[in-house]
Short mmCIF file of C-alpha atoms in Angstrom, two decimals:
data_model
loop_
_atom_site.label_atom_id
_atom_site.label_comp_id
_atom_site.label_asym_id
_atom_site.label_seq_id
_atom_site.Cartn_x
_atom_site.Cartn_y
_atom_site.Cartn_z
CA MET J 1 0.00 0.00 0.00
CA GLU J 2 1.34 3.43 -0.93
CA PRO J 3 2.04 5.80 1.98
CA LEU J 4 -0.67 8.34 2.70
CA PRO J 5 0.04 11.90 1.53
CA PRO J 6 1.09 14.22 4.38
CA VAL J 7 -1.63 16.22 6.12
CA PRO J 8 -0.72 19.89 6.74
CA GLU J 9 -0.17 20.82 10.37
CA MET J 10 -2.91 23.06 11.69
CA HIS J 11 -1.99 26.69 12.32
CA PRO J 12 -1.00 27.09 15.99
CA SER J 13 -3.38 29.99 16.65
CA ARG J 14 -6.07 29.37 14.05
CA TRP J 15 -8.18 26.49 12.81
CA GLY J 16 -7.12 24.09 10.11
CA ASP J 17 -4.87 24.32 7.09
CA PRO J 18 -2.84 27.55 7.16
CA ALA J 19 -3.25 27.80 3.39
CA GLN J 20 -7.00 28.25 3.86
CA ALA J 21 -6.71 31.17 6.29
CA ALA J 22 -8.47 34.21 4.84
CA PRO J 23 -9.73 37.65 5.88
CA LEU J 24 -13.38 38.20 6.67
CA PRO J 25 -15.39 37.90 3.42
CA GLU J 26 -16.66 41.19 2.04
CA SER J 27 -20.18 39.75 2.06
CA ALA J 28 -19.96 39.52 5.87
CA ARG J 29 -17.83 42.56 6.64
CA GLY J 30 -20.63 45.10 6.36
CA LEU J 31 -22.96 43.06 8.56
CA VAL J 32 -20.26 42.57 11.21
CA GLU J 33 -19.36 46.26 11.22
CA LEU J 34 -23.01 47.22 11.58
CA VAL J 35 -23.66 44.90 14.52
CA PHE J 36 -20.35 44.74 16.39
CA GLY J 37 -18.00 47.26 14.85
CA LEU J 38 -14.55 46.32 13.55
CA ALA J 39 -11.50 46.31 15.81
CA GLU J 40 -8.42 44.59 14.41
CA ARG J 41 -6.87 42.19 16.93
CA PRO J 42 -3.40 41.20 15.70
CA ALA J 43 -1.77 38.17 17.27
CA ALA J 44 1.43 38.50 19.30
CA THR J 45 4.43 38.72 17.01
CA GLU J 46 6.89 37.25 19.51
CA VAL J 47 5.97 33.95 21.10
CA VAL J 48 8.18 32.32 23.71
CA VAL J 49 7.80 28.60 24.41
CA PRO J 50 8.78 27.74 28.00
CA PRO J 51 11.91 25.58 28.18
CA SER J 52 11.44 21.84 28.54
CA ARG J 53 11.61 20.63 32.15
CA LEU J 54 12.47 17.03 31.36
CA ALA J 55 15.63 15.61 32.88
CA PRO J 56 18.29 14.50 30.37
CA ALA J 57 18.00 10.92 31.62
CA VAL J 58 14.27 10.87 30.84
CA LEU J 59 14.83 12.18 27.31
CA ALA J 60 17.54 9.58 26.81
CA GLY J 61 15.14 6.86 27.91
CA LEU J 62 12.46 8.03 25.48
CA ARG J 63 14.97 8.18 22.63
CA GLU J 64 16.11 4.66 23.40
CA LEU J 65 12.49 3.46 23.18
CA LEU J 66 11.39 5.34 20.05
CA GLY J 67 14.48 6.62 18.25
CA THR J 68 15.88 10.13 18.45
CA GLU J 69 13.89 11.40 15.46
CA HIS J 70 10.60 10.56 17.21
CA VAL J 71 11.33 12.43 20.46
CA LEU J 72 10.94 16.15 19.80
CA THR J 73 11.65 19.11 22.05
CA ASP J 74 11.92 21.95 19.51
CA ASP J 75 9.77 25.01 20.12
CA LEU J 76 7.60 24.76 16.99
CA THR J 77 6.57 21.13 17.52
CA ARG J 78 5.78 21.76 21.17
CA ARG J 79 3.75 24.86 20.26
CA LEU J 80 1.76 22.85 17.70
CA ARG J 81 0.86 20.36 20.43
CA THR J 82 -0.28 22.98 22.94
CA ARG J 83 -3.98 22.78 23.83
CA GLY J 84 -6.76 22.37 21.27
CA LYS J 85 -8.92 24.63 19.11
CA SER J 86 -11.56 26.17 21.35
CA THR J 87 -11.87 29.94 21.17
CA PRO J 88 -10.11 30.38 24.55
CA ASP J 89 -7.32 28.08 23.30
CA LEU J 90 -6.85 30.22 20.19
CA LEU J 91 -7.08 33.52 22.07
CA ARG J 92 -4.41 32.40 24.52
CA GLN J 93 -2.15 31.31 21.67
CA ARG J 94 -2.71 34.63 19.94
CA ALA J 95 -1.75 36.44 23.14
CA GLY J 96 1.49 34.44 23.33
CA ASP J 97 0.42 32.30 26.31
CA LEU J 98 2.07 28.90 25.88
CA SER J 99 2.15 27.96 29.55
CA ASP J 100 0.55 24.60 28.76
CA ALA J 101 3.17 23.58 26.19
CA PRO J 102 4.30 19.96 26.64
CA ASP J 103 7.90 19.35 27.62
CA VAL J 104 8.34 16.78 24.88
CA VAL J 105 6.41 15.38 21.92
CA VAL J 106 6.85 11.65 21.37
CA ARG J 107 5.63 9.68 18.35
CA PRO J 108 5.28 5.95 18.97
CA ASP J 109 4.60 3.49 16.16
CA GLY J 110 2.28 0.80 17.45
CA HIS J 111 0.69 -0.55 20.61
CA GLU J 112 3.91 -1.90 22.11
CA GLN J 113 5.71 1.42 21.85
CA VAL J 114 2.73 3.22 23.40
CA ALA J 115 2.80 0.75 26.30
CA ALA J 116 6.56 1.29 26.71
CA VAL J 117 6.12 5.08 26.88
CA LEU J 118 3.44 4.67 29.56
CA ALA J 119 5.73 2.44 31.61
CA LEU J 120 8.50 5.02 31.44
CA ALA J 121 6.04 7.76 32.37
CA VAL J 122 4.94 5.81 35.45
CA GLU J 123 8.58 5.30 36.45
CA HIS J 124 9.37 9.02 36.22
CA HIS J 125 5.89 10.35 37.09
CA LEU J 126 5.29 12.17 33.82
CA ALA J 127 1.84 13.37 32.77
CA VAL J 128 0.89 11.88 29.39
CA VAL J 129 -1.56 13.63 27.03
CA PRO J 130 -2.68 11.47 24.07
CA PHE J 131 -2.80 13.66 20.95
CA GLY J 132 -4.69 12.81 17.77
CA GLY J 133 -5.72 15.70 15.54
CA GLY J 134 -5.67 18.45 18.17
CA THR J 135 -9.28 19.49 17.49
CA SER J 136 -10.54 19.42 21.09
CA VAL J 137 -12.78 22.38 21.91
CA THR J 138 -13.34 21.64 25.62
CA GLY J 139 -9.85 21.84 27.13
CA GLY J 140 -9.18 18.14 26.64
CA LEU J 141 -5.48 18.65 25.83
CA ALA J 142 -4.49 20.86 28.75
CA ALA J 143 -3.33 18.44 31.44
CA ARG J 144 -2.60 19.47 35.03
CA ARG J 145 1.15 19.97 35.47
CA ASP J 146 1.51 20.41 39.24
CA GLY J 147 3.14 17.43 40.92
CA TYR J 148 4.52 15.90 37.71
CA ALA J 149 8.11 15.78 36.50
CA GLY J 150 6.97 16.90 33.07
CA VAL J 151 4.23 16.69 30.44
CA VAL J 152 4.52 14.34 27.48
CA SER J 153 2.42 14.86 24.36
CA LEU J 154 1.83 11.32 23.05
CA ASP J 155 1.41 12.13 19.37
CA LEU J 156 -0.21 9.23 17.48
CA ILE J 157 0.61 10.66 14.05
CA ARG J 158 2.66 7.61 12.99
CA MET J 159 -0.12 5.12 13.76
CA LYS J 160 -2.02 5.39 10.48
CA ARG J 161 -2.63 1.87 9.23
CA LEU J 162 -5.71 0.01 8.11
CA LEU J 163 -4.99 -3.15 10.09
CA ALA J 164 -7.77 -5.43 8.87
CA VAL J 165 -10.89 -5.54 6.72
CA ASP J 166 -13.64 -8.15 6.99
CA HIS J 167 -15.83 -7.83 3.89
CA VAL J 168 -18.15 -10.58 5.12
CA SER J 169 -18.85 -9.08 8.55
CA MET J 170 -18.42 -5.52 7.20
CA THR J 171 -15.91 -4.38 9.80
CA ALA J 172 -12.53 -2.68 9.59
CA THR J 173 -9.78 -2.20 12.16
CA LEU J 174 -8.04 1.17 12.07
CA GLU J 175 -5.15 2.70 13.98
CA PRO J 176 -5.93 5.82 16.04
CA GLY J 177 -3.75 8.35 14.23
CA LEU J 178 -5.68 8.20 10.97
CA ARG J 179 -7.38 11.50 10.23
CA GLY J 180 -10.89 11.41 8.83
CA PRO J 181 -9.96 11.84 5.15
CA GLU J 182 -7.12 9.33 5.48
CA ALA J 183 -9.39 6.68 6.97
CA GLU J 184 -12.01 7.26 4.27
CA ALA J 185 -9.36 7.01 1.53
CA LEU J 186 -8.09 3.67 2.83
CA LEU J 187 -11.63 2.33 3.15
CA ALA J 188 -12.64 3.65 -0.27
CA ALA J 189 -9.88 1.54 -1.81
CA GLU J 190 -11.79 -1.44 -0.37
CA GLY J 191 -15.13 -0.14 -1.68
CA LEU J 192 -16.19 0.88 1.83
CA THR J 193 -16.96 3.95 3.92
CA LEU J 194 -17.20 4.73 7.62
CA GLY J 195 -19.54 7.66 7.01
CA HIS J 196 -18.40 9.69 10.02
CA TYR J 197 -18.21 13.39 9.12
CA PRO J 198 -18.03 15.77 12.08
CA GLN J 199 -17.16 19.39 11.35
CA SER J 200 -13.61 18.53 12.48
CA PHE J 201 -13.44 15.69 9.90
CA GLU J 202 -10.50 17.07 7.92
CA HIS J 203 -8.17 17.06 10.97
CA ALA J 204 -9.67 14.89 13.72
CA THR J 205 -8.60 11.26 14.09
CA ILE J 206 -10.09 7.82 14.58
CA GLY J 207 -8.70 7.67 18.12
CA GLY J 208 -10.12 11.08 18.91
CA PHE J 209 -13.53 10.12 17.54
CA ALA J 210 -13.58 7.17 19.94
CA ALA J 211 -12.11 8.94 22.96
CA THR J 212 -14.67 11.76 22.76
CA ARG J 213 -17.80 9.86 21.62
CA SER J 214 -17.91 11.96 18.48
CA SER J 215 -21.04 12.45 16.40
CA GLY J 216 -20.93 13.36 12.72
CA GLN J 217 -23.12 15.39 10.39
CA SER J 218 -24.35 12.16 8.78
CA SER J 219 -25.19 10.48 12.08
CA ALA J 220 -28.90 10.23 11.21
CA GLY J 221 -27.96 7.68 8.56
CA TYR J 222 -24.66 6.18 9.72
CA GLY J 223 -24.91 6.58 13.51
CA ARG J 224 -22.75 8.21 16.15
CA PHE J 225 -19.15 7.04 16.28
CA ASP J 226 -19.68 5.08 19.50
CA ALA J 227 -22.50 3.19 17.75
CA LEU J 228 -20.07 2.24 14.96
CA VAL J 229 -17.43 0.77 17.29
CA VAL J 230 -17.47 -3.00 17.73
CA GLY J 231 -14.01 -3.47 19.23
CA LEU J 232 -11.13 -1.60 20.86
CA ARG J 233 -7.54 -2.15 21.91
CA ALA J 234 -5.95 0.13 24.47
CA ALA J 235 -2.73 0.44 26.42
CA THR J 236 -3.03 1.38 30.09
CA PRO J 237 -0.42 1.69 32.85
CA ARG J 238 -1.76 -1.63 34.18
CA GLY J 239 -1.60 -3.49 30.86
CA GLU J 240 -3.62 -4.11 27.72
CA LEU J 241 -7.39 -4.00 27.24
CA ALA J 242 -8.68 -5.87 24.17
CA LEU J 243 -12.47 -5.65 23.90
CA GLY J 244 -15.08 -6.68 21.37
CA SER J 245 -15.18 -10.43 20.66
CA ALA J 246 -18.68 -10.43 19.12
CA PRO J 247 -21.20 -8.01 17.61
CA ALA J 248 -23.19 -8.12 20.86
CA ASN J 249 -22.98 -9.92 24.18
CA ALA J 250 -24.46 -10.26 27.63
CA ALA J 251 -21.10 -10.75 29.31
CA GLY J 252 -21.66 -8.15 31.99
CA PRO J 253 -21.40 -4.39 31.49
CA ASP J 254 -19.90 -3.41 28.15
CA LEU J 255 -16.34 -2.42 28.99
CA ARG J 256 -15.88 -0.80 25.59
CA GLN J 257 -17.98 2.02 26.98
CA LEU J 258 -15.31 2.71 29.60
CA LEU J 259 -12.92 3.71 26.85
CA LEU J 260 -15.39 5.39 24.50
CA GLY J 261 -15.57 8.92 25.85
CA SER J 262 -12.72 8.43 28.34
CA GLU J 263 -10.64 11.25 26.76
CA GLY J 264 -7.31 9.54 27.37
CA ALA J 265 -7.83 9.42 31.14
CA PHE J 266 -8.17 5.61 31.37
CA GLY J 267 -5.92 4.41 28.58
CA VAL J 268 -4.55 5.14 25.12
CA ILE J 269 -6.67 3.67 22.32
CA THR J 270 -4.31 1.93 19.88
CA ALA J 271 -6.81 0.27 17.51
CA VAL J 272 -10.52 0.60 16.77
CA THR J 273 -12.70 -1.93 14.98
CA VAL J 274 -15.71 -0.27 13.36
CA ARG J 275 -18.75 -1.20 11.36
CA VAL J 276 -18.42 -0.06 7.75
CA ARG J 277 -20.81 0.31 4.81
CA PRO J 278 -20.47 0.04 1.04
CA LEU J 279 -19.38 3.26 -0.64
CA PRO J 280 -22.54 5.15 -1.59
CA VAL J 281 -23.18 5.26 -5.32
CA GLU J 282 -25.38 8.33 -5.09
CA LYS J 283 -25.47 11.37 -2.80
CA VAL J 284 -28.29 13.91 -2.89
CA TYR J 285 -28.70 16.89 -0.53
CA GLU J 286 -31.60 19.32 -0.61
CA GLY J 287 -33.24 22.14 1.32
CA TRP J 288 -36.65 22.63 2.93
CA ARG J 289 -38.16 25.78 4.39
CA TRP J 290 -40.30 25.82 7.54
CA PRO J 291 -42.34 28.71 8.92
CA SER J 292 -40.78 28.34 12.38
CA PHE J 293 -38.18 26.45 14.38
CA ASP J 294 -41.00 24.67 16.23
CA ALA J 295 -42.58 23.49 12.97
CA GLY J 296 -39.26 22.20 11.66
CA ARG J 297 -38.51 20.34 14.89
CA HIS J 298 -41.95 18.74 14.79
CA ALA J 299 -41.15 17.47 11.30
CA MET J 300 -37.81 16.07 12.46
CA ARG J 301 -39.45 14.28 15.38
CA THR J 302 -42.09 12.85 13.04
CA LEU J 303 -39.41 11.42 10.74
CA ALA J 304 -37.37 9.99 13.62
CA GLN J 305 -40.33 8.33 15.31
CA ALA J 306 -41.57 6.93 11.99
CA GLY J 307 -38.18 5.34 11.25
CA LEU J 308 -37.68 7.56 8.19
CA LEU J 309 -34.49 9.43 8.98
CA PRO J 310 -32.41 10.39 5.93
CA THR J 311 -28.61 10.24 6.04
CA VAL J 312 -28.33 13.95 6.89
CA LEU J 313 -30.92 15.96 8.78
CA ARG J 314 -30.30 19.40 10.30
CA LEU J 315 -32.46 22.43 10.99
CA SER J 316 -31.35 26.04 11.50
CA ASP J 317 -33.40 28.40 13.63
CA GLU J 318 -34.67 31.73 12.29
CA ALA J 319 -31.53 33.66 13.26
CA GLU J 320 -29.10 31.13 11.82
CA THR J 321 -31.17 30.88 8.65
CA GLY J 322 -31.33 34.66 8.35
CA ILE J 323 -27.56 35.15 8.22
CA ASN J 324 -26.96 32.05 6.08
CA LEU J 325 -24.70 30.19 8.53
CA ALA J 326 -25.46 26.90 6.77
CA ARG J 327 -23.32 28.42 3.99
CA PRO J 328 -20.22 29.88 5.74
CA ASP J 329 -18.83 31.25 2.47
CA SER J 330 -22.04 33.26 1.94
CA ILE J 331 -22.56 34.90 5.34
CA GLY J 332 -24.44 38.14 4.89
CA VAL J 333 -25.78 37.19 1.45
CA PRO J 334 -29.58 37.13 1.64
CA THR J 335 -30.98 33.65 1.26
CA SER J 336 -33.37 34.98 -1.38
CA SER J 337 -30.39 35.34 -3.72
CA THR J 338 -30.23 31.57 -4.19
CA THR J 339 -31.64 30.26 -7.40
CA GLY J 340 -34.86 28.25 -7.32
CA VAL J 341 -35.20 25.02 -9.26
CA GLU J 342 -38.06 23.37 -11.04
CA GLY J 343 -40.60 21.99 -8.60
CA SER J 344 -39.41 24.09 -5.68
CA THR J 345 -39.95 27.53 -4.21
CA THR J 346 -37.07 29.53 -2.74
CA GLU J 347 -38.20 31.78 0.10
CA THR J 348 -36.76 34.10 2.71
CA GLY J 349 -37.61 33.97 6.40
CA GLY J 350 -38.49 30.92 8.40
CA CYS J 351 -36.05 28.09 9.01
CA LEU J 352 -33.85 26.13 6.64
CA MET J 353 -33.68 22.34 6.89
CA ILE J 354 -31.07 20.26 5.07
CA THR J 355 -31.82 16.66 4.18
CA GLY J 356 -29.35 14.29 2.58
CA TYR J 357 -29.56 10.80 1.12
CA GLU J 358 -26.68 8.43 0.40
CA GLY J 359 -26.59 4.87 -0.92
CA GLU J 360 -27.70 2.82 -3.91
CA PRO J 361 -29.83 4.82 -6.38
CA ASP J 362 -33.00 2.81 -5.78
CA ALA J 363 -32.65 3.07 -2.00
CA VAL J 364 -31.95 6.81 -2.24
CA ALA J 365 -34.99 7.37 -4.44
CA ALA J 366 -37.26 5.36 -2.15
CA LYS J 367 -36.13 7.07 1.07
CA ARG J 368 -36.23 10.50 -0.55
CA ALA J 369 -39.78 9.94 -1.80
CA ALA J 370 -40.96 8.77 1.61
CA VAL J 371 -39.34 11.68 3.44
CA THR J 372 -40.64 14.18 0.87
CA ALA J 373 -44.18 12.93 1.35
CA VAL J 374 -43.95 13.38 5.12
CA LEU J 375 -42.29 16.82 5.01
CA GLY J 376 -44.65 18.11 2.33
CA GLY J 377 -47.64 16.83 4.26
CA LEU J 378 -46.47 18.68 7.38
CA GLY J 379 -46.22 22.02 5.60
CA GLY J 380 -42.58 22.14 4.54
CA THR J 381 -41.68 23.95 1.32
CA PRO J 382 -39.08 22.23 -0.88
CA GLN J 383 -36.14 24.40 -1.90
CA GLY J 384 -34.49 22.01 -4.33
CA GLU J 385 -30.93 20.73 -4.33
CA GLU J 386 -29.05 24.04 -4.49
CA PRO J 387 -29.20 24.75 -0.72
CA GLY J 388 -28.13 21.17 -0.05
CA ARG J 389 -25.19 21.36 -2.43
CA ALA J 390 -24.12 24.67 -0.89
CA TRP J 391 -24.25 23.19 2.60
CA ALA J 392 -22.26 20.11 1.52
CA HIS J 393 -19.65 22.33 -0.14
CA GLY J 394 -19.10 24.43 2.98
CA ARG J 395 -19.80 21.86 5.70
CA PHE J 396 -16.25 21.97 7.13
CA HIS J 397 -15.58 25.71 6.61
CA ALA J 398 -17.30 27.39 9.59
CA PRO J 399 -14.24 27.26 11.91
CA TYR J 400 -12.26 29.30 9.37
CA LEU J 401 -14.94 31.99 9.58
CA ARG J 402 -14.50 32.05 13.37
CA ASP J 403 -10.80 32.91 12.88
CA SER J 404 -11.69 35.77 10.55
CA LEU J 405 -14.16 37.15 13.08
CA LEU J 406 -11.67 36.89 15.94
CA ASP J 407 -9.27 38.92 13.78
CA VAL J 408 -11.67 41.89 13.77
CA GLY J 409 -12.62 41.85 17.45
CA VAL J 410 -15.68 39.60 17.45
CA LEU J 411 -15.85 36.87 20.08
CA VAL J 412 -17.22 33.70 18.45
CA GLU J 413 -17.68 30.30 20.04
CA THR J 414 -19.98 27.30 19.96
CA LEU J 415 -21.56 25.00 22.53
CA GLU J 416 -23.93 22.07 22.30
CA THR J 417 -26.28 19.98 24.41
CA ALA J 418 -29.15 17.51 24.01
CA THR J 419 -32.43 16.67 25.67
CA PHE J 420 -35.73 14.89 25.14
CA TRP J 421 -38.23 16.31 22.67
CA SER J 422 -40.62 17.51 25.35
CA GLU J 423 -37.87 19.59 26.98
CA VAL J 424 -36.41 21.21 23.85
CA PRO J 425 -38.42 24.47 23.93
CA ARG J 426 -37.37 25.25 27.50
CA LEU J 427 -33.73 24.31 26.90
CA TYR J 428 -33.53 26.40 23.74
CA ALA J 429 -35.03 29.47 25.41
CA ASP J 430 -33.04 29.18 28.65
CA VAL J 431 -29.62 28.75 27.02
CA LYS J 432 -30.24 31.67 24.64
CA ALA J 433 -31.34 33.87 27.54
CA ALA J 434 -28.33 32.90 29.66
CA LEU J 435 -25.89 33.75 26.87
CA GLU J 436 -27.57 37.04 25.98
CA THR J 437 -27.73 38.13 29.63
CA SER J 438 -24.09 37.27 30.30
CA LEU J 439 -22.66 38.84 27.15
CA GLY J 440 -24.96 41.85 26.97
CA SER J 441 -25.81 43.76 23.83
CA PRO J 442 -24.98 43.29 21.03
CA THR J 443 -24.99 39.49 21.16
CA LEU J 444 -26.03 37.15 18.41
CA VAL J 445 -27.11 33.63 19.43
CA LEU J 446 -27.78 31.18 16.60
CA CYS J 447 -28.88 27.57 16.89
CA HIS J 448 -29.47 24.46 14.85
CA VAL J 449 -30.63 20.93 15.55
CA SER J 450 -27.59 18.90 14.60
CA HIS J 451 -28.53 15.33 15.56
CA VAL J 452 -31.90 13.63 15.87
CA TYR J 453 -33.17 10.57 17.75
CA GLU J 454 -36.56 9.01 18.31
CA THR J 455 -36.64 10.42 21.83
CA GLY J 456 -34.91 13.78 21.44
CA CYS J 457 -32.30 15.89 19.70
CA SER J 458 -29.19 17.98 20.17
CA LEU J 459 -29.03 21.76 20.02
CA TYR J 460 -25.88 23.40 18.67
CA PHE J 461 -25.44 27.08 19.51
CA THR J 462 -23.13 29.57 17.81
CA VAL J 463 -22.51 32.77 19.77
CA ALA J 464 -21.06 36.10 18.61
CA ALA J 465 -20.41 39.22 20.68
CA LYS J 466 -18.06 42.18 20.71
CA GLN J 467 -14.79 41.18 22.37
CA ALA J 468 -14.19 42.61 25.82
CA GLU J 469 -10.79 43.64 27.16
CA ASP J 470 -10.32 40.09 28.44
CA PRO J 471 -12.21 37.91 25.93
CA VAL J 472 -11.16 34.64 27.58
CA ALA J 473 -12.75 35.67 30.88
CA GLN J 474 -15.71 37.07 28.95
CA TRP J 475 -16.39 33.69 27.35
CA ARG J 476 -15.72 31.72 30.52
CA ALA J 477 -18.48 33.68 32.26
CA ALA J 478 -20.90 33.21 29.37
CA LYS J 479 -20.13 29.49 29.10
CA ALA J 480 -20.67 29.06 32.83
CA ALA J 481 -24.05 30.80 32.60
CA ALA J 482 -25.08 28.59 29.67
CA SER J 483 -23.85 25.45 31.45
CA ASP J 484 -25.83 26.35 34.56
CA ALA J 485 -28.91 26.77 32.38
CA ILE J 486 -28.31 23.41 30.70
CA VAL J 487 -28.00 21.61 34.03
CA ALA J 488 -31.05 23.39 35.45
CA ALA J 489 -33.05 22.22 32.43
CA GLY J 490 -32.01 18.62 33.04
CA ALA J 491 -30.11 18.35 29.73
CA THR J 492 -26.66 16.88 29.08
CA ILE J 493 -23.65 19.13 29.50
CA THR J 494 -22.29 17.80 26.20
CA HIS J 495 -23.74 15.79 23.33
CA HIS J 496 -20.57 15.34 21.25
CA HIS J 497 -17.82 17.79 22.25
CA ALA J 498 -16.79 15.75 25.33
CA VAL J 499 -16.03 16.89 28.89
CA GLY J 500 -12.39 17.96 28.89
CA THR J 501 -11.68 20.54 31.57
CA ASP J 502 -14.34 23.01 30.44
CA HIS J 503 -17.35 20.81 31.27
CA ARG J 504 -15.84 18.97 34.22
CA PRO J 505 -17.36 21.30 36.88
CA TRP J 506 -20.86 20.32 35.71
CA LEU J 507 -20.32 16.58 35.27
CA ALA J 508 -21.26 15.66 38.84
CA ALA J 509 -24.63 17.38 38.41
CA GLU J 510 -25.31 15.08 35.46
CA ILE J 511 -24.07 11.72 36.75
CA GLY J 512 -24.29 12.24 40.51
CA GLU J 513 -21.61 11.94 43.17
CA LEU J 514 -21.86 8.16 43.10
CA GLY J 515 -21.28 8.22 39.36
CA VAL J 516 -18.19 10.36 39.90
CA SER J 517 -16.98 7.82 42.48
CA VAL J 518 -17.33 5.06 39.89
CA LEU J 519 -15.19 7.02 37.42
CA ARG J 520 -12.59 7.68 40.10
CA ALA J 521 -12.47 3.99 40.99
CA VAL J 522 -11.91 3.00 37.36
CA LYS J 523 -9.19 5.65 37.06
CA ALA J 524 -7.49 4.42 40.22
CA ASP J 525 -7.43 0.83 38.95
CA LEU J 526 -6.32 1.44 35.36
CA ASP J 527 -4.02 4.40 36.11
CA PRO J 528 -3.02 4.14 39.79
CA THR J 529 -0.35 6.85 39.63
CA GLY J 530 -2.60 9.24 37.70
CA ILE J 531 -0.31 9.92 34.73
CA LEU J 532 -2.99 9.82 32.00
CA ASN J 533 -4.33 13.26 31.06
CA PRO J 534 -4.55 14.46 34.67
CA GLY J 535 -7.23 17.06 35.36
CA VAL J 536 -9.33 16.08 32.35
CA LEU J 537 -12.80 14.50 32.53
CA ILE J 538 -12.97 13.38 36.17
CA PRO J 539 -14.10 15.94 38.79
#
């Protein structure tokens, strides 16, 4: 098999491929200036990475295990492995704050080398932070340093193999360092797809998907990532965990769930076996217009409870629809400027829904016809394929727009949650009110339903406000207010972004003190000296 082409390193203080960084589009600039004003916020020109604290003997031991070329202490590599890509992470990088930089970046090649690094870390009491794509937005890569002899970034970038494919059972075993496009390319060569497309798809990894219980934009059709996992292998300070001997079992509690969502605190995932599907022959995406967010949600619930979910199903509220956030490259362009197609009516106002269908042509046609009959019968107005194609084209671009807005003094961040259908109206209203009250005027709070189930859905909020003197503290206060509102409404503190350090203060309210004790007991058994991602996940 030919080696995979190199993936560009993400910009240290921006999202994604540095080649795609761009100024705020002219179509959005006037709207932003009108609402928030424009205040250029240049990043620090001089950035100092703290010196590595690792003892020479420890570095020598790591080099003996992995080879000198795979043990890196240079400033640039350590900066690129500092924190994740939340707005506070980026703002701190832009201000020159690299206090969380790891002391060393190590790049093992395989399960045995990962296990050897963990053993050395236990011996020298080093904190170990597993690093996949670096796309965490909840502080999942900022380990506690106090009490440790150093912080090791365990970079899984070399672990990029497709280990096994079972065309009969339709499973594939992947190493954790494969980024989304790399995994799909390897599977496509076998005529297969995983179908997992979160917004972080271009940079996030298989291991990260598993460790954070990721959910993709096509989850209505393919399922959440945790639902795709049938087996796992992990290295822990106590030894190896190899789980998943059958498609289902009754052999006690499912221990795979201890690792799915564990965020590197219980072990390092070194291989994931997933359910795969045949490559879709046809892909069709289209738009629908609804008179209100309530009407669109009712339609989504009807589809979910009738077993008629398409591959993609998302619904923007009135505010998100109004500024065209489903099309990040067209922010500020009125939605009425889109071109209608035969058999559809393109309207302004209301709420935009995107539906998508993937698979064999006959199956796509049948599902599309059934969904169209339901949506049309409930009062939806078809918008044709143009809005769907536009969404698909820009589905991974929104984080680049955040960078452009941060450049001109606008604070932009996202948060998400989920609840049961009956509780959605209250949750939606309470989180919006909490954010608007905390951030003051002008504040723009947008929302869309990103994932749908028979019993409920997730709400994904995008927030924009004028940056204060201390924008990190400004967002921390707003996020705390929103999190308090989420907990008070009985919803989950996170549907797919994971806990990290940002959500950890609210985890006990969701799972109870006894639940926290269970997590602590698992941590104490698998990682008795506490070297794995300390300070993350567990209160």
